[in-house]
Each structure stands twice: as structure tokens, then as C-alpha cells.
Amino acid sequence: MKFATKLIHAGVHADPETGAIMTPIYQTSTYAQKAPGIHKGFEYSRTHNPTRTALQNNLAALENGNWALCFSSGMGAIDAVTKLMKPGDEVIASNDLYGGTYRIFTKIFENYNIKFHFTDLSNVHNLKNLINPNVKLVWIETPTNPMLNIINIEAITKICKENNIISAVDNTFASPYLQNPLNLGADIVMHSVTKYINGHSDVVMGALIGNNIQLHEKLAFIQNSCGAVPGPQDCFLVLRGIKTLHVRMERHCQNGKKIAEFLSKNNKVDKVYWPGFTNHNNHEIAKVQMKDFGGMLSFTLKNDSIENAHKFLSATKLFTLAESLGGVESLCGHPATMTHASIPREERIKSGLLDSLIRLSVGIEDIDDLINDLNQALEKC
Ligand SMILES: *Cc1c(COP(=O)(O)O)cnc(C)c1O
């Protein structure tokens, strides 16, 4: 099956009892057994639930994996992967990480004597320099938030394989439509399903997908032991949203491209960060590993100040100022005072995250309306 067909058909089937086309919401905590241990594969909904199973089978197909596990949030999924580590183990992660990932690594797992190294993995040599026998996991995110850096997944996973290290890719920004890390050698793909996969800003959920059966066994054990599972109603909503992922992503990419081009020509705008530009640092790698360049982009203002960015953000009418991304509606955010406020200013500036940097999650509204909105807001800067 091709991707668009998988979105709609993989893992789901008409209900044998009623013919219902849509997977029912199995709102149950437990399941009747004929005799102890004699049942239809379901015992208790922390372990398995039919609505969740349908979604997991669908997600596995989308990433070309043979298993998937859904969690109550993206962070729940990241927590489970990190619990594969033991005290004394070390993890290498890209330095331009989602803030929540950085927080769980440094504020939670460092207390359990797991050591984390953060480095710029858009340069593969930085990985080689940090490898030692204690390193058991490499965690990357590409494109990164909010600078839209691109990491070469194939090059990173090759080095991991040679050194017997598990490689995990947070594929939230790309979605399975744009990029499939398992095909490029990754052991685990992670998604904040909250974002593009669900796409309608009404569910918080996470997922892990892979091909390695031993990893599946370990992660399913961790999930069932620790308990971060999503409810069946949320699984139903994601199964509903996922059917249009390809159509939404096509429009996100089209609108993203037009907005990147519009901004790059506007006289109030300084730099625009979008992997589709031929002068983007790793444009060539993005072209190879991604199908298109997505709907996320960031830009700075010529008059670089927090006040000026705030002027812009309070002037937009269609772009709503909010955390999160990947929904059908356009959102804007100010990393310096929102998602990345906890990073010291000098460090932030070093990575290009200036005071005026604005991040856009471009939605699927009419492009003329979106550009008019940005245009009138930029006039106020
Ligand atoms: C949102 C996000 C997460 C965390 O997922 P939640 O569903 O919010 O727990 C992890 N990584 C990236 C890149 C994200 O955008």
C-alpha cells in the first residue's frame, strides 16, 4: 500500500459484529475471560485496548515499522525510551532540542545517574568525538525547533550501528508524511502525536515506532509497568485526524513555501529559517531525506528586540499566539520569552535564537489571507 492508502486503511477494518466502518471507542477498563487466562487478547486497558491497537497498527504502517506503542503524551514516550538506560549509561543528544526533552533528560534522569551530552549533531564528527563504551542511546530531532536545522539521519544511525548504540529520532516536526527515519537506519521513531499526526489541536498523545522486536518487548514492558497510556477516546480522535494527514501536509508545505518566500522579500524581516531555501546550511540533506520542507519556519526582524517581536505578535489576527504546532490553524510563537525562556540569553544568541525570532506553524487556511495578516502585522514593527 502507498502512504495515502495506509493513512486511511492500515490497521483498521469494519467491525465484524455491526459492519461499523469507524473503529469503535472501546471505553472499557477490563475484559471478560472464559477461564483464567482464556480471552481474546485483551485483559486490562493499561496493557491493551482495541481502539489503541488499531491506532498503533496504523502508525506502524505509516513509518514502515512492525510495531508501535501509543503514550499519553510525547513526553510519556520519551520517558519510556530513556528508561531503557541504567545508572552509569550515557546518552548523546542534539543540542537544539525540544525544551521538554532537555528538561526530562537533565532535571529527571540525571538524578538517576544517567549522563547526557548535548552537541551540534548537524556536524556528524561531533558524535564520533563523544562516543565511549558507556554511550547506549543517541537522541536526535530534525528539523530542529525553532532554528530549523537539519541533521543527517542516515549518517548518524550508521555510526550508532557500528558502535552498538540505540538511535532514536524525534520525527514530530516532519511527520511520517515528510520523513521516515526507520528507512534511514533508526531504531526508534518518536512522535508527539499532539502535533501534525492528530493535526486538530484537540489531543495530547505520543508514540514510539520501530522494527526491532527486542526493543518492542522492553518498551511495552516499561509502558505497562509505568502506565503512561492514552485513553480510547483520544485514540479514536487521532484515528479520525490521521486520515487526512497527507492532504493537510501537502497544504502545510505549499503555504510554508509561499510564506517563507514572502518573508524573505519583506523589508522588516532580517533572516528566514526554512530548510527549503537553497542557501540553508543542510538544504541538500533535507532534499534527500525529506519529501518536502514542511510548514514550520522562523524569522528575525531587522529591528531586533523583544518589544518589536511582541508588537508583531499582538498585531496578527489569523496567526494565534500559542504554544504547540502542527494543527490546521496557523500559530505564532516567541521562543525567547516562551518555549526557550529558560535558556541563558548569551547561549540563545549563540545558536541564532535572537530576541526578535518568531516561529510560525503555518496552517492550511487560504494563503492570501495568511500573507495579508503577516503583512499588516509587519507594518506595525
Ligand atoms: C511537543 C513536542 C514534544 C512533546 O510532546 P507532548 O505531546 O507535548 O508531550 C516532543 N518533541 C517535539 C519536537 C515536540 O514538538
CSV table of C-alpha atoms and ligand atoms in Angstrom, one decimal:
chain,number,residue,atom,x,y,z
A,1,MET,CA,0.0,0.0,0.0
A,2,LYS,CA,1.1,3.6,-0.7
A,3,PHE,CA,1.2,6.2,2.0
A,4,ALA,CA,-2.2,7.8,1.3
A,5,THR,CA,-3.9,4.5,1.3
A,6,LYS,CA,-2.2,3.4,4.5
A,7,LEU,CA,-3.4,6.5,6.3
A,8,ILE,CA,-7.0,5.5,5.6
A,9,HIS,CA,-6.9,1.7,5.7
A,10,ALA,CA,-3.8,0.4,7.6
A,11,GLY,CA,-4.7,-1.3,10.9
A,12,VAL,CA,-8.5,-0.6,10.7
A,13,HIS,CA,-11.3,-2.8,9.5
A,14,ALA,CA,-15.1,-2.8,9.6
A,15,ASP,CA,-16.5,-4.1,12.9
A,16,PRO,CA,-17.3,-7.8,12.3
A,17,GLU,CA,-20.4,-7.6,14.5
A,18,THR,CA,-22.1,-4.5,13.1
A,19,GLY,CA,-20.2,-3.5,10.0
A,20,ALA,CA,-19.4,-0.1,11.5
A,21,ILE,CA,-16.7,1.5,9.3
A,22,MET,CA,-15.1,3.5,12.0
A,23,THR,CA,-13.2,1.8,14.8
A,24,PRO,CA,-15.4,2.0,17.9
A,25,ILE,CA,-14.3,3.7,21.1
A,26,TYR,CA,-13.8,0.7,23.4
A,27,GLN,CA,-14.4,2.6,26.6
A,28,THR,CA,-13.6,-0.2,28.9
A,29,SER,CA,-11.0,-0.8,31.6
A,30,THR,CA,-11.3,-4.6,31.6
A,31,TYR,CA,-12.4,-7.7,29.5
A,32,ALA,CA,-14.4,-10.8,30.3
A,33,GLN,CA,-12.3,-14.1,30.5
A,34,LYS,CA,-13.8,-17.6,29.8
A,35,ALA,CA,-11.4,-19.1,32.3
A,36,PRO,CA,-8.3,-17.6,33.9
A,37,GLY,CA,-6.0,-16.6,31.0
A,38,ILE,CA,-8.5,-17.6,28.3
A,39,HIS,CA,-9.5,-14.4,26.5
A,40,LYS,CA,-9.4,-12.7,23.1
A,41,GLY,CA,-6.0,-10.9,23.7
A,42,PHE,CA,-7.4,-8.2,25.9
A,43,GLU,CA,-7.2,-8.4,29.7
A,44,TYR,CA,-6.8,-4.8,31.1
A,45,SER,CA,-6.7,-1.5,29.2
A,46,ARG,CA,-3.4,-0.3,30.6
A,47,THR,CA,-1.8,-3.3,28.7
A,48,HIS,CA,-4.0,-3.3,25.6
A,49,ASN,CA,-7.2,-1.6,24.3
A,50,PRO,CA,-8.7,-2.4,20.9
A,51,THR,CA,-9.0,1.3,19.8
A,52,ARG,CA,-5.4,1.9,20.8
A,53,THR,CA,-4.3,-1.3,19.0
A,54,ALA,CA,-6.0,-0.1,15.7
A,55,LEU,CA,-4.1,3.3,16.0
A,56,GLN,CA,-0.8,1.5,16.8
A,57,ASN,CA,-1.1,-0.7,13.8
A,58,ASN,CA,-1.9,2.3,11.6
A,59,LEU,CA,1.1,4.3,12.9
A,60,ALA,CA,3.5,1.3,12.5
A,61,ALA,CA,2.4,1.1,8.8
A,62,LEU,CA,3.0,4.8,8.3
A,63,GLU,CA,6.6,4.7,9.5
A,64,ASN,CA,7.3,1.3,7.9
A,65,GLY,CA,7.8,-0.3,11.3
A,66,ASN,CA,6.4,-3.5,12.5
A,67,TRP,CA,5.3,-2.2,16.0
A,68,ALA,CA,4.1,1.0,17.5
A,69,LEU,CA,3.2,2.0,21.1
A,70,CYS,CA,1.0,5.0,21.9
A,71,PHE,CA,1.5,7.0,25.1
A,72,SER,CA,-0.5,9.6,27.0
A,73,SER,CA,1.8,12.3,25.7
A,74,GLY,CA,5.0,12.8,23.7
A,75,MET,CA,6.9,13.2,26.9
A,76,GLY,CA,5.5,9.8,28.1
A,77,ALA,CA,7.0,8.3,25.0
A,78,ILE,CA,10.4,10.0,25.6
A,79,ASP,CA,10.3,8.9,29.3
A,80,ALA,CA,9.9,5.3,28.2
A,81,VAL,CA,12.9,5.4,25.8
A,82,THR,CA,15.1,7.0,28.5
A,83,LYS,CA,14.1,4.2,30.9
A,84,LEU,CA,16.0,1.7,28.7
A,85,MET,CA,19.1,3.3,30.3
A,86,LYS,CA,20.7,2.1,33.5
A,87,PRO,CA,22.7,4.1,36.1
A,88,GLY,CA,26.1,4.8,34.6
A,89,ASP,CA,24.9,4.8,31.0
A,90,GLU,CA,25.4,7.8,28.8
A,91,VAL,CA,23.2,9.5,26.1
A,92,ILE,CA,24.3,11.8,23.3
A,93,ALA,CA,21.6,14.2,22.1
A,94,SER,CA,21.5,17.1,19.7
A,95,ASN,CA,21.8,20.5,21.4
A,96,ASP,CA,18.9,22.1,19.6
A,97,LEU,CA,16.3,20.0,21.4
A,98,TYR,CA,12.6,20.4,22.3
A,99,GLY,CA,12.6,22.1,25.7
A,100,GLY,CA,10.7,19.3,27.4
A,101,THR,CA,13.2,16.7,26.2
A,102,TYR,CA,16.1,18.8,27.5
A,103,ARG,CA,14.2,19.1,30.8
A,104,ILE,CA,13.4,15.4,31.3
A,105,PHE,CA,17.0,14.5,30.5
A,106,THR,CA,18.7,17.0,32.8
A,107,LYS,CA,16.2,17.5,35.6
A,108,ILE,CA,14.8,14.0,35.9
A,109,PHE,CA,17.2,11.4,34.6
A,110,GLU,CA,20.5,13.0,35.6
A,111,ASN,CA,19.2,12.3,39.2
A,112,TYR,CA,19.3,8.6,38.3
A,113,ASN,CA,22.9,8.8,37.4
A,114,ILE,CA,22.4,8.8,33.6
A,115,LYS,CA,24.8,11.2,31.9
A,116,PHE,CA,23.7,13.4,28.9
A,117,HIS,CA,26.0,15.0,26.3
A,118,PHE,CA,24.5,17.8,24.2
A,119,THR,CA,26.2,18.7,20.9
A,120,ASP,CA,25.6,20.0,17.4
A,121,LEU,CA,24.8,16.8,15.5
A,122,SER,CA,24.3,18.6,12.2
A,123,ASN,CA,28.0,18.0,12.2
A,124,VAL,CA,28.5,14.2,12.3
A,125,HIS,CA,32.1,14.5,13.7
A,126,ASN,CA,30.7,15.8,17.0
A,127,LEU,CA,29.1,12.5,17.5
A,128,LYS,CA,32.2,10.5,16.8
A,129,ASN,CA,34.2,12.6,19.3
A,130,LEU,CA,31.8,11.8,22.2
A,131,ILE,CA,31.3,8.1,21.7
A,132,ASN,CA,32.6,5.9,24.6
A,133,PRO,CA,31.7,2.4,25.8
A,134,ASN,CA,29.0,3.8,28.2
A,135,VAL,CA,27.0,5.6,25.5
A,136,LYS,CA,23.9,3.5,24.9
A,137,LEU,CA,21.5,5.9,23.2
A,138,VAL,CA,21.7,8.7,20.7
A,139,TRP,CA,18.7,11.1,20.5
A,140,ILE,CA,18.1,13.4,17.6
A,141,GLU,CA,15.4,15.8,16.4
A,142,THR,CA,15.3,17.0,12.7
A,143,PRO,CA,14.2,19.6,11.6
A,144,THR,CA,15.0,21.3,15.0
A,145,ASN,CA,13.0,23.7,17.0
A,146,PRO,CA,13.0,26.7,16.4
A,147,MET,CA,16.1,27.1,14.2
A,148,LEU,CA,15.0,24.5,11.6
A,149,ASN,CA,18.5,22.9,11.5
A,150,ILE,CA,18.7,19.6,9.6
A,151,ILE,CA,20.6,16.5,10.9
A,152,ASN,CA,21.7,13.8,8.5
A,153,ILE,CA,19.8,10.8,9.9
A,154,GLU,CA,21.5,8.1,7.8
A,155,ALA,CA,25.0,9.3,8.7
A,156,ILE,CA,24.1,9.4,12.5
A,157,THR,CA,22.4,6.0,12.6
A,158,LYS,CA,25.3,4.3,10.7
A,159,ILE,CA,27.7,5.4,13.4
A,160,CYS,CA,25.3,4.2,16.0
A,161,LYS,CA,25.1,0.7,14.4
A,162,GLU,CA,28.9,0.4,14.2
A,163,ASN,CA,29.1,1.2,17.9
A,164,ASN,CA,26.1,-0.8,19.1
A,165,ILE,CA,24.2,2.3,20.2
A,166,ILE,CA,20.4,2.7,20.0
A,167,SER,CA,19.4,5.5,17.8
A,168,ALA,CA,16.1,7.4,18.3
A,169,VAL,CA,14.7,10.2,16.1
A,170,ASP,CA,12.0,12.6,17.3
A,171,ASN,CA,10.1,12.9,14.0
A,172,THR,CA,7.4,15.3,15.3
A,173,PHE,CA,8.3,18.3,13.0
A,174,ALA,CA,8.4,16.3,9.8
A,175,SER,CA,5.6,13.9,10.5
A,176,PRO,CA,5.6,10.4,8.7
A,177,TYR,CA,4.5,12.2,5.5
A,178,LEU,CA,7.8,14.0,5.1
A,179,GLN,CA,10.4,11.7,6.5
A,180,ASN,CA,10.7,8.0,7.7
A,181,PRO,CA,13.7,7.6,9.9
A,182,LEU,CA,13.4,3.8,10.2
A,183,ASN,CA,14.1,3.6,6.4
A,184,LEU,CA,17.3,5.6,7.2
A,185,GLY,CA,18.5,3.2,9.8
A,186,ALA,CA,17.0,4.5,13.1
A,187,ASP,CA,16.0,2.0,15.8
A,188,ILE,CA,13.2,4.1,17.3
A,189,VAL,CA,11.0,6.8,15.8
A,190,MET,CA,9.2,9.1,18.3
A,191,HIS,CA,6.3,11.4,17.7
A,192,SER,CA,4.4,13.9,19.6
A,193,VAL,CA,1.1,12.8,18.1
A,194,THR,CA,-0.3,16.0,19.5
A,195,LYS,CA,1.1,17.9,16.6
A,196,TYR,CA,0.8,17.0,12.8
A,197,ILE,CA,-0.4,13.4,13.2
A,198,ASN,CA,-3.5,14.4,15.1
A,199,GLY,CA,-3.5,17.8,13.4
A,200,HIS,CA,-6.6,19.3,15.0
A,201,SER,CA,-5.2,20.7,18.3
A,202,ASP,CA,-7.6,18.6,20.4
A,203,VAL,CA,-5.5,15.7,21.7
A,204,VAL,CA,-2.2,15.3,23.6
A,205,MET,CA,-0.5,11.9,22.7
A,206,GLY,CA,2.9,10.4,22.0
A,207,ALA,CA,4.1,7.3,20.0
A,208,LEU,CA,7.1,5.1,19.5
A,209,ILE,CA,7.6,3.0,16.4
A,210,GLY,CA,10.2,0.5,15.4
A,211,ASN,CA,11.2,-2.8,13.8
A,212,ASN,CA,13.4,-4.4,16.5
A,213,ILE,CA,11.3,-6.9,18.4
A,214,GLN,CA,13.5,-6.9,21.5
A,215,LEU,CA,13.1,-3.2,21.8
A,216,HIS,CA,9.4,-3.5,21.4
A,217,GLU,CA,9.3,-6.1,24.2
A,218,LYS,CA,11.3,-3.9,26.5
A,219,LEU,CA,9.4,-0.7,25.7
A,220,ALA,CA,6.0,-2.4,26.0
A,221,PHE,CA,7.1,-3.8,29.4
A,222,ILE,CA,8.1,-0.3,30.5
A,223,GLN,CA,4.9,1.2,29.3
A,224,ASN,CA,2.7,-1.4,31.1
A,225,SER,CA,4.8,-1.1,34.2
A,226,CYS,CA,4.9,2.7,34.3
A,227,GLY,CA,1.4,3.3,32.9
A,228,ALA,CA,1.5,6.3,30.6
A,229,VAL,CA,-1.2,5.1,28.2
A,230,PRO,CA,-3.7,7.2,26.3
A,231,GLY,CA,-7.5,6.7,26.6
A,232,PRO,CA,-9.6,5.1,23.9
A,233,GLN,CA,-11.4,8.4,23.1
A,234,ASP,CA,-8.2,10.1,22.3
A,235,CYS,CA,-7.1,7.1,20.1
A,236,PHE,CA,-10.4,7.5,18.2
A,237,LEU,CA,-9.8,11.2,17.6
A,238,VAL,CA,-6.3,10.5,16.3
A,239,LEU,CA,-7.6,7.7,14.0
A,240,ARG,CA,-10.1,10.3,12.7
A,241,GLY,CA,-7.5,13.1,12.2
A,242,ILE,CA,-4.8,10.8,10.7
A,243,LYS,CA,-6.9,10.0,7.6
A,244,THR,CA,-6.2,13.5,6.1
A,245,LEU,CA,-2.5,13.7,7.1
A,246,HIS,CA,-1.3,13.7,3.5
A,247,VAL,CA,-3.8,16.3,2.3
A,248,ARG,CA,-3.0,18.5,5.3
A,249,MET,CA,0.7,18.1,4.9
A,250,GLU,CA,0.6,19.0,1.2
A,251,ARG,CA,-1.1,22.3,2.1
A,252,HIS,CA,1.1,23.0,5.1
A,253,CYS,CA,4.1,22.6,2.7
A,254,GLN,CA,2.6,24.8,0.0
A,255,ASN,CA,1.7,27.5,2.4
A,256,GLY,CA,5.0,27.2,4.2
A,257,LYS,CA,6.9,27.8,1.0
A,258,LYS,CA,4.9,30.8,-0.1
A,259,ILE,CA,5.2,32.4,3.4
A,260,ALA,CA,9.0,31.7,3.5
A,261,GLU,CA,9.3,33.4,0.1
A,262,PHE,CA,7.1,36.3,1.2
A,263,LEU,CA,9.0,36.9,4.4
A,264,SER,CA,12.4,36.7,2.7
A,265,LYS,CA,11.4,39.7,0.5
A,266,ASN,CA,9.8,41.8,3.2
A,267,ASN,CA,11.9,44.9,4.3
A,268,LYS,CA,11.1,44.5,8.0
A,269,VAL,CA,12.4,40.9,8.1
A,270,ASP,CA,16.1,40.0,8.6
A,271,LYS,CA,16.7,36.2,8.3
A,272,VAL,CA,14.2,33.5,7.4
A,273,TYR,CA,14.9,29.9,8.6
A,274,TRP,CA,13.3,27.3,6.4
A,275,PRO,CA,15.1,24.2,5.0
A,276,GLY,CA,13.6,24.7,1.5
A,277,PHE,CA,16.0,27.6,0.8
A,278,THR,CA,19.0,26.5,-1.4
A,279,ASN,CA,21.3,28.6,0.9
A,280,HIS,CA,20.1,26.8,4.1
A,281,ASN,CA,23.1,25.0,5.7
A,282,ASN,CA,21.9,21.5,5.2
A,283,HIS,CA,19.4,22.0,2.3
A,284,GLU,CA,20.9,19.2,0.3
A,285,ILE,CA,20.4,16.7,3.1
A,286,ALA,CA,16.8,17.9,3.7
A,287,LYS,CA,16.2,17.4,0.0
A,288,VAL,CA,17.4,13.8,0.2
A,289,GLN,CA,15.8,12.7,3.5
A,290,MET,CA,12.5,14.7,3.4
A,291,LYS,CA,9.8,14.6,0.8
A,292,ASP,CA,9.1,18.4,1.1
A,293,PHE,CA,10.1,21.1,3.5
A,294,GLY,CA,7.1,21.4,5.9
A,295,GLY,CA,5.1,24.1,7.4
A,296,MET,CA,7.4,25.2,10.2
A,297,LEU,CA,9.6,28.3,9.8
A,298,SER,CA,11.2,31.0,11.9
A,299,PHE,CA,12.4,34.5,11.1
A,300,THR,CA,14.0,37.5,12.8
A,301,LEU,CA,13.2,41.2,12.5
A,302,LYS,CA,15.7,43.9,11.2
A,303,ASN,CA,14.9,45.9,14.3
A,304,ASP,CA,15.9,43.0,16.7
A,305,SER,CA,14.2,43.4,20.1
A,306,ILE,CA,11.8,41.6,22.3
A,307,GLU,CA,9.5,44.7,22.2
A,308,ASN,CA,9.4,44.7,18.4
A,309,ALA,CA,8.6,40.9,18.3
A,310,HIS,CA,5.8,41.5,20.8
A,311,LYS,CA,4.4,44.3,18.6
A,312,PHE,CA,4.2,41.8,15.7
A,313,LEU,CA,2.7,39.0,17.9
A,314,SER,CA,0.0,41.2,19.2
A,315,ALA,CA,-0.9,42.5,15.8
A,316,THR,CA,-1.6,39.2,14.0
A,317,LYS,CA,-5.2,38.3,13.6
A,318,LEU,CA,-5.2,34.9,12.0
A,319,PHE,CA,-1.9,33.7,13.4
A,320,THR,CA,-2.8,32.9,17.0
A,321,LEU,CA,-0.1,33.4,19.7
A,322,ALA,CA,0.1,29.9,21.3
A,323,GLU,CA,2.4,27.1,22.2
A,324,SER,CA,2.2,23.9,20.1
A,325,LEU,CA,2.3,23.4,16.3
A,326,GLY,CA,1.1,21.2,13.5
A,327,GLY,CA,-2.7,21.9,13.7
A,328,VAL,CA,-4.8,23.1,10.8
A,329,GLU,CA,-4.9,26.6,12.2
A,330,SER,CA,-1.8,28.9,11.9
A,331,LEU,CA,0.0,29.7,15.2
A,332,CYS,CA,2.9,32.0,16.0
A,333,GLY,CA,5.2,32.0,19.0
A,334,HIS,CA,8.1,33.9,20.5
A,335,PRO,CA,10.8,31.3,21.7
A,336,ALA,CA,12.9,33.9,23.6
A,337,THR,CA,10.1,34.6,26.0
A,338,MET,CA,8.0,31.4,25.6
A,339,THR,CA,9.5,28.0,24.9
A,340,HIS,CA,13.1,28.9,25.3
A,341,ALA,CA,12.9,31.5,28.1
A,342,SER,CA,14.9,29.2,30.5
A,343,ILE,CA,18.0,29.3,28.2
A,344,PRO,CA,20.5,32.0,29.2
A,345,ARG,CA,20.4,34.9,26.7
A,346,GLU,CA,24.1,34.5,25.6
A,347,GLU,CA,23.7,30.8,24.8
A,348,ARG,CA,20.4,31.5,23.0
A,349,ILE,CA,22.0,34.2,20.8
A,350,LYS,CA,25.0,32.0,20.0
A,351,SER,CA,22.6,29.5,18.4
A,352,GLY,CA,21.0,32.2,16.3
A,353,LEU,CA,17.9,32.4,18.6
A,354,LEU,CA,17.8,36.3,18.7
A,355,ASP,CA,15.4,38.4,20.7
A,356,SER,CA,13.1,39.0,17.8
A,357,LEU,CA,13.0,35.4,16.5
A,358,ILE,CA,9.4,34.5,15.7
A,359,ARG,CA,8.3,30.9,15.0
A,360,LEU,CA,5.4,30.2,12.7
A,361,SER,CA,3.4,27.0,12.5
A,362,VAL,CA,1.8,27.6,9.1
A,363,GLY,CA,-1.8,26.2,8.9
A,364,ILE,CA,-3.9,25.2,6.0
A,365,GLU,CA,-6.0,28.4,5.6
A,366,ASP,CA,-6.1,30.4,2.4
A,367,ILE,CA,-2.6,31.6,1.6
A,368,ASP,CA,-3.7,35.2,0.6
A,369,ASP,CA,-5.4,35.7,4.0
A,370,LEU,CA,-2.3,34.4,5.8
A,371,ILE,CA,0.1,36.7,3.8
A,372,ASN,CA,-2.2,39.7,4.3
A,373,ASP,CA,-2.2,39.0,8.1
A,374,LEU,CA,1.6,38.8,8.3
A,375,ASN,CA,1.9,41.9,6.1
A,376,GLN,CA,-0.3,44.1,8.2
A,377,ALA,CA,1.4,42.8,11.4
A,378,LEU,CA,4.9,43.5,10.0
A,379,GLU,CA,3.8,47.1,9.1
A,380,LYS,CA,3.5,47.7,12.9
A,381,CYS,CA,7.1,46.7,13.6
B,1,LIG,C1,5.5,18.8,21.6
B,1,LIG,C2,6.8,18.1,21.3
B,1,LIG,C3,7.2,17.1,22.2
B,1,LIG,C4,6.4,16.7,23.4
B,1,LIG,O1,5.2,16.1,23.1
B,1,LIG,P1,3.9,16.3,24.1
B,1,LIG,O2,2.8,15.6,23.3
B,1,LIG,O3,3.6,17.8,24.2
B,1,LIG,O4,4.2,15.6,25.4
B,1,LIG,C5,8.4,16.4,21.9
B,1,LIG,N1,9.1,16.8,20.8
B,1,LIG,C6,8.7,17.8,20.0
B,1,LIG,C7,9.6,18.1,18.8
B,1,LIG,C8,7.6,18.5,20.2
B,1,LIG,O5,7.2,19.4,19.4
